[in-house]
Amino acid sequence: QVQLVESGGGLVQPGGSLRLSCAVSGNIISIYAMAWYRQAPGQQRGLGAGVTKGGSTNYANSVKGRFTISRDNAKNTVYLQMSSLKPEDTAVYYCNADVSTGTAWGPPAEASNYWGQGTQVTVSS
């Protein structure tokens, strides 16, 4: 089974920085697109940033210029470097990935989408 485990969240002052990590484990054949979503209290979950397997990125307008998404395919890990944090960035941040699974002896299954459990980021003075 595939698991996505986020880490790096915490309390930070406005203007500060944090780096989130998400490690994918399981019977991984390949990881395709990866993304970070966030959900503030009482709000819908929304896309923050995404990155393709080849490293192409896209960002929500609200984080563009402040956040950087990257990935290390050898480590099956995606990162979110967050700078110039604002109180409105306070949310639970969720890792998301499209993953194909299988074994070395069989064909890979169709890619499925997976979510991590989330990590809390609180921006407050």
PDB file of C-alpha atoms in Angstrom:
ATOM      1  CA  GLN A   1       0.000   0.000   0.000  1.00  0.00           C
ATOM      2  CA  VAL A   2       1.098   3.531  -0.725  1.00  0.00           C
ATOM      3  CA  GLN A   3       1.663   6.014   2.051  1.00  0.00           C
ATOM      4  CA  LEU A   4       2.419   9.706   1.879  1.00  0.00           C
ATOM      5  CA  VAL A   5       3.889  11.180   5.047  1.00  0.00           C
ATOM      6  CA  GLU A   6       4.254  14.933   5.428  1.00  0.00           C
ATOM      7  CA  SER A   7       6.673  16.622   7.779  1.00  0.00           C
ATOM      8  CA  GLY A   8       8.063  20.052   8.511  1.00  0.00           C
ATOM      9  CA  GLY A   9       4.972  21.899   9.651  1.00  0.00           C
ATOM     10  CA  GLY A  10       4.848  24.045  12.730  1.00  0.00           C
ATOM     11  CA  LEU A  11       4.427  27.522  14.130  1.00  0.00           C
ATOM     12  CA  VAL A  12       6.210  30.380  12.411  1.00  0.00           C
ATOM     13  CA  GLN A  13       6.033  34.154  12.617  1.00  0.00           C
ATOM     14  CA  PRO A  14       4.796  36.257   9.703  1.00  0.00           C
ATOM     15  CA  GLY A  15       7.610  36.750   7.234  1.00  0.00           C
ATOM     16  CA  GLY A  16       9.275  33.526   8.268  1.00  0.00           C
ATOM     17  CA  SER A  17      10.012  30.377   6.324  1.00  0.00           C
ATOM     18  CA  LEU A  18       9.297  26.675   6.521  1.00  0.00           C
ATOM     19  CA  ARG A  19      10.101  23.713   4.344  1.00  0.00           C
ATOM     20  CA  LEU A  20       7.615  20.884   4.078  1.00  0.00           C
ATOM     21  CA  SER A  21       8.549  17.397   2.958  1.00  0.00           C
ATOM     22  CA  CYS A  22       6.418  14.527   1.739  1.00  0.00           C
ATOM     23  CA  ALA A  23       7.890  11.057   1.417  1.00  0.00           C
ATOM     24  CA  VAL A  24       6.073   8.411  -0.605  1.00  0.00           C
ATOM     25  CA  SER A  25       6.499   4.752   0.261  1.00  0.00           C
ATOM     26  CA  GLY A  26       5.055   1.477  -0.961  1.00  0.00           C
ATOM     27  CA  ASN A  27       5.325  -0.761  -3.993  1.00  0.00           C
ATOM     28  CA  ILE A  28       6.108   2.179  -6.232  1.00  0.00           C
ATOM     29  CA  ILE A  29       6.635   1.735  -9.933  1.00  0.00           C
ATOM     30  CA  SER A  30       6.520   5.415 -10.766  1.00  0.00           C
ATOM     31  CA  ILE A  31       5.324   8.690  -9.297  1.00  0.00           C
ATOM     32  CA  TYR A  32       3.826  11.144 -11.737  1.00  0.00           C
ATOM     33  CA  ALA A  33       2.461  14.530 -10.762  1.00  0.00           C
ATOM     34  CA  MET A  34       2.863  15.596  -7.146  1.00  0.00           C
ATOM     35  CA  ALA A  35       1.231  18.529  -5.443  1.00  0.00           C
ATOM     36  CA  TRP A  36       0.636  20.388  -2.224  1.00  0.00           C
ATOM     37  CA  TYR A  37      -2.886  21.340  -1.248  1.00  0.00           C
ATOM     38  CA  ARG A  38      -3.944  23.307   1.768  1.00  0.00           C
ATOM     39  CA  GLN A  39      -7.106  23.694   3.778  1.00  0.00           C
ATOM     40  CA  ALA A  40      -7.766  26.438   6.286  1.00  0.00           C
ATOM     41  CA  PRO A  41     -10.429  26.049   8.984  1.00  0.00           C
ATOM     42  CA  GLY A  42     -13.875  26.399   7.466  1.00  0.00           C
ATOM     43  CA  GLN A  43     -12.458  26.526   3.942  1.00  0.00           C
ATOM     44  CA  GLN A  44     -12.332  24.122   1.036  1.00  0.00           C
ATOM     45  CA  ARG A  45      -9.134  22.349   0.185  1.00  0.00           C
ATOM     46  CA  GLY A  46      -7.314  24.118  -2.616  1.00  0.00           C
ATOM     47  CA  LEU A  47      -4.264  23.571  -4.763  1.00  0.00           C
ATOM     48  CA  GLY A  48      -1.130  25.418  -3.708  1.00  0.00           C
ATOM     49  CA  ALA A  49       1.546  24.073  -6.021  1.00  0.00           C
ATOM     50  CA  GLY A  50       2.177  21.157  -8.346  1.00  0.00           C
ATOM     51  CA  VAL A  51       5.171  19.576 -10.024  1.00  0.00           C
ATOM     52  CA  THR A  52       5.401  17.025 -12.824  1.00  0.00           C
ATOM     53  CA  LYS A  53       7.723  14.053 -12.887  1.00  0.00           C
ATOM     54  CA  GLY A  54      10.053  16.030 -15.111  1.00  0.00           C
ATOM     55  CA  GLY A  55      10.124  19.024 -12.797  1.00  0.00           C
ATOM     56  CA  SER A  56       7.700  21.440 -14.433  1.00  0.00           C
ATOM     57  CA  THR A  57       5.898  23.503 -11.816  1.00  0.00           C
ATOM     58  CA  ASN A  58       2.770  25.532 -11.400  1.00  0.00           C
ATOM     59  CA  TYR A  59       1.489  27.629  -8.517  1.00  0.00           C
ATOM     60  CA  ALA A  60      -1.662  29.173  -7.226  1.00  0.00           C
ATOM     61  CA  ASN A  61      -1.624  32.933  -7.573  1.00  0.00           C
ATOM     62  CA  SER A  62      -1.814  33.294  -3.803  1.00  0.00           C
ATOM     63  CA  VAL A  63       1.582  31.637  -3.301  1.00  0.00           C
ATOM     64  CA  LYS A  64       3.382  32.520  -6.507  1.00  0.00           C
ATOM     65  CA  GLY A  65       6.720  34.162  -5.834  1.00  0.00           C
ATOM     66  CA  ARG A  66       6.791  33.006  -2.217  1.00  0.00           C
ATOM     67  CA  PHE A  67       6.602  29.207  -2.394  1.00  0.00           C
ATOM     68  CA  THR A  68       8.786  26.817  -4.349  1.00  0.00           C
ATOM     69  CA  ILE A  69       7.869  23.210  -5.035  1.00  0.00           C
ATOM     70  CA  SER A  70      10.523  20.671  -5.937  1.00  0.00           C
ATOM     71  CA  ARG A  71      11.029  16.929  -5.935  1.00  0.00           C
ATOM     72  CA  ASP A  72      13.734  14.338  -5.561  1.00  0.00           C
ATOM     73  CA  ASN A  73      12.705  11.358  -7.649  1.00  0.00           C
ATOM     74  CA  ALA A  74      15.464   9.180  -6.210  1.00  0.00           C
ATOM     75  CA  LYS A  75      14.014   9.727  -2.737  1.00  0.00           C
ATOM     76  CA  ASN A  76      10.344   9.663  -3.790  1.00  0.00           C
ATOM     77  CA  THR A  77       9.970  12.962  -2.006  1.00  0.00           C
ATOM     78  CA  VAL A  78       8.388  16.301  -2.803  1.00  0.00           C
ATOM     79  CA  TYR A  79       9.181  19.535  -0.994  1.00  0.00           C
ATOM     80  CA  LEU A  80       7.506  22.864  -0.490  1.00  0.00           C
ATOM     81  CA  GLN A  81       9.777  25.732   0.456  1.00  0.00           C
ATOM     82  CA  MET A  82       7.628  28.481   1.923  1.00  0.00           C
ATOM     83  CA  SER A  83       8.973  31.990   2.405  1.00  0.00           C
ATOM     84  CA  SER A  84       7.475  35.344   3.364  1.00  0.00           C
ATOM     85  CA  LEU A  85       4.728  33.516   5.179  1.00  0.00           C
ATOM     86  CA  LYS A  86       1.503  35.325   5.944  1.00  0.00           C
ATOM     87  CA  PRO A  87      -1.209  34.595   8.507  1.00  0.00           C
ATOM     88  CA  GLU A  88      -3.498  33.659   5.619  1.00  0.00           C
ATOM     89  CA  ASP A  89      -1.134  30.781   4.832  1.00  0.00           C
ATOM     90  CA  THR A  90      -2.258  29.095   8.046  1.00  0.00           C
ATOM     91  CA  ALA A  91      -3.738  25.749   7.058  1.00  0.00           C
ATOM     92  CA  VAL A  92      -3.284  22.032   7.056  1.00  0.00           C
ATOM     93  CA  TYR A  93      -1.029  21.216   4.132  1.00  0.00           C
ATOM     94  CA  TYR A  94      -1.682  17.962   2.316  1.00  0.00           C
ATOM     95  CA  CYS A  95       0.600  16.106  -0.029  1.00  0.00           C
ATOM     96  CA  ASN A  96      -0.945  14.540  -3.112  1.00  0.00           C
ATOM     97  CA  ALA A  97       0.541  12.261  -5.745  1.00  0.00           C
ATOM     98  CA  ASP A  98      -0.346  10.078  -8.696  1.00  0.00           C
ATOM     99  CA  VAL A  99       1.405   6.757  -8.182  1.00  0.00           C
ATOM    100  CA  SER A 100       1.560   3.534 -10.156  1.00  0.00           C
ATOM    101  CA  THR A 101       2.284   0.432  -8.114  1.00  0.00           C
ATOM    102  CA  GLY A 102       3.258  -3.161  -8.683  1.00  0.00           C
ATOM    103  CA  THR A 103       6.171  -5.545  -8.514  1.00  0.00           C
ATOM    104  CA  ALA A 104       9.267  -6.177 -10.556  1.00  0.00           C
ATOM    105  CA  TRP A 105       7.592  -9.275 -12.040  1.00  0.00           C
ATOM    106  CA  GLY A 106       4.281  -7.859 -13.129  1.00  0.00           C
ATOM    107  CA  PRO A 107       2.979  -4.969 -15.174  1.00  0.00           C
ATOM    108  CA  PRO A 108       2.359  -1.737 -13.301  1.00  0.00           C
ATOM    109  CA  ALA A 109      -1.198  -0.917 -12.416  1.00  0.00           C
ATOM    110  CA  GLU A 110      -2.939   2.197 -13.620  1.00  0.00           C
ATOM    111  CA  ALA A 111      -1.837   5.192 -11.607  1.00  0.00           C
ATOM    112  CA  SER A 112      -3.970   6.069  -8.613  1.00  0.00           C
ATOM    113  CA  ASN A 113      -4.198   9.246  -6.609  1.00  0.00           C
ATOM    114  CA  TYR A 114      -3.123   9.329  -2.969  1.00  0.00           C
ATOM    115  CA  TRP A 115      -3.290  11.795  -0.107  1.00  0.00           C
ATOM    116  CA  GLY A 116      -1.154  12.293   2.941  1.00  0.00           C
ATOM    117  CA  GLN A 117      -2.602  12.928   6.385  1.00  0.00           C
ATOM    118  CA  GLY A 118      -1.542  16.553   6.399  1.00  0.00           C
ATOM    119  CA  THR A 119       0.762  18.736   8.432  1.00  0.00           C
ATOM    120  CA  GLN A 120      -0.302  21.863  10.283  1.00  0.00           C
ATOM    121  CA  VAL A 121       1.271  25.189   9.384  1.00  0.00           C
ATOM    122  CA  THR A 122       0.412  28.104  11.642  1.00  0.00           C
ATOM    123  CA  VAL A 123       1.614  31.614  10.839  1.00  0.00           C
ATOM    124  CA  SER A 124       1.127  33.874  13.817  1.00  0.00           C
ATOM    125  CA  SER A 125       2.968  36.395  15.926  1.00  0.00           C
TER     126      SER A 125
END
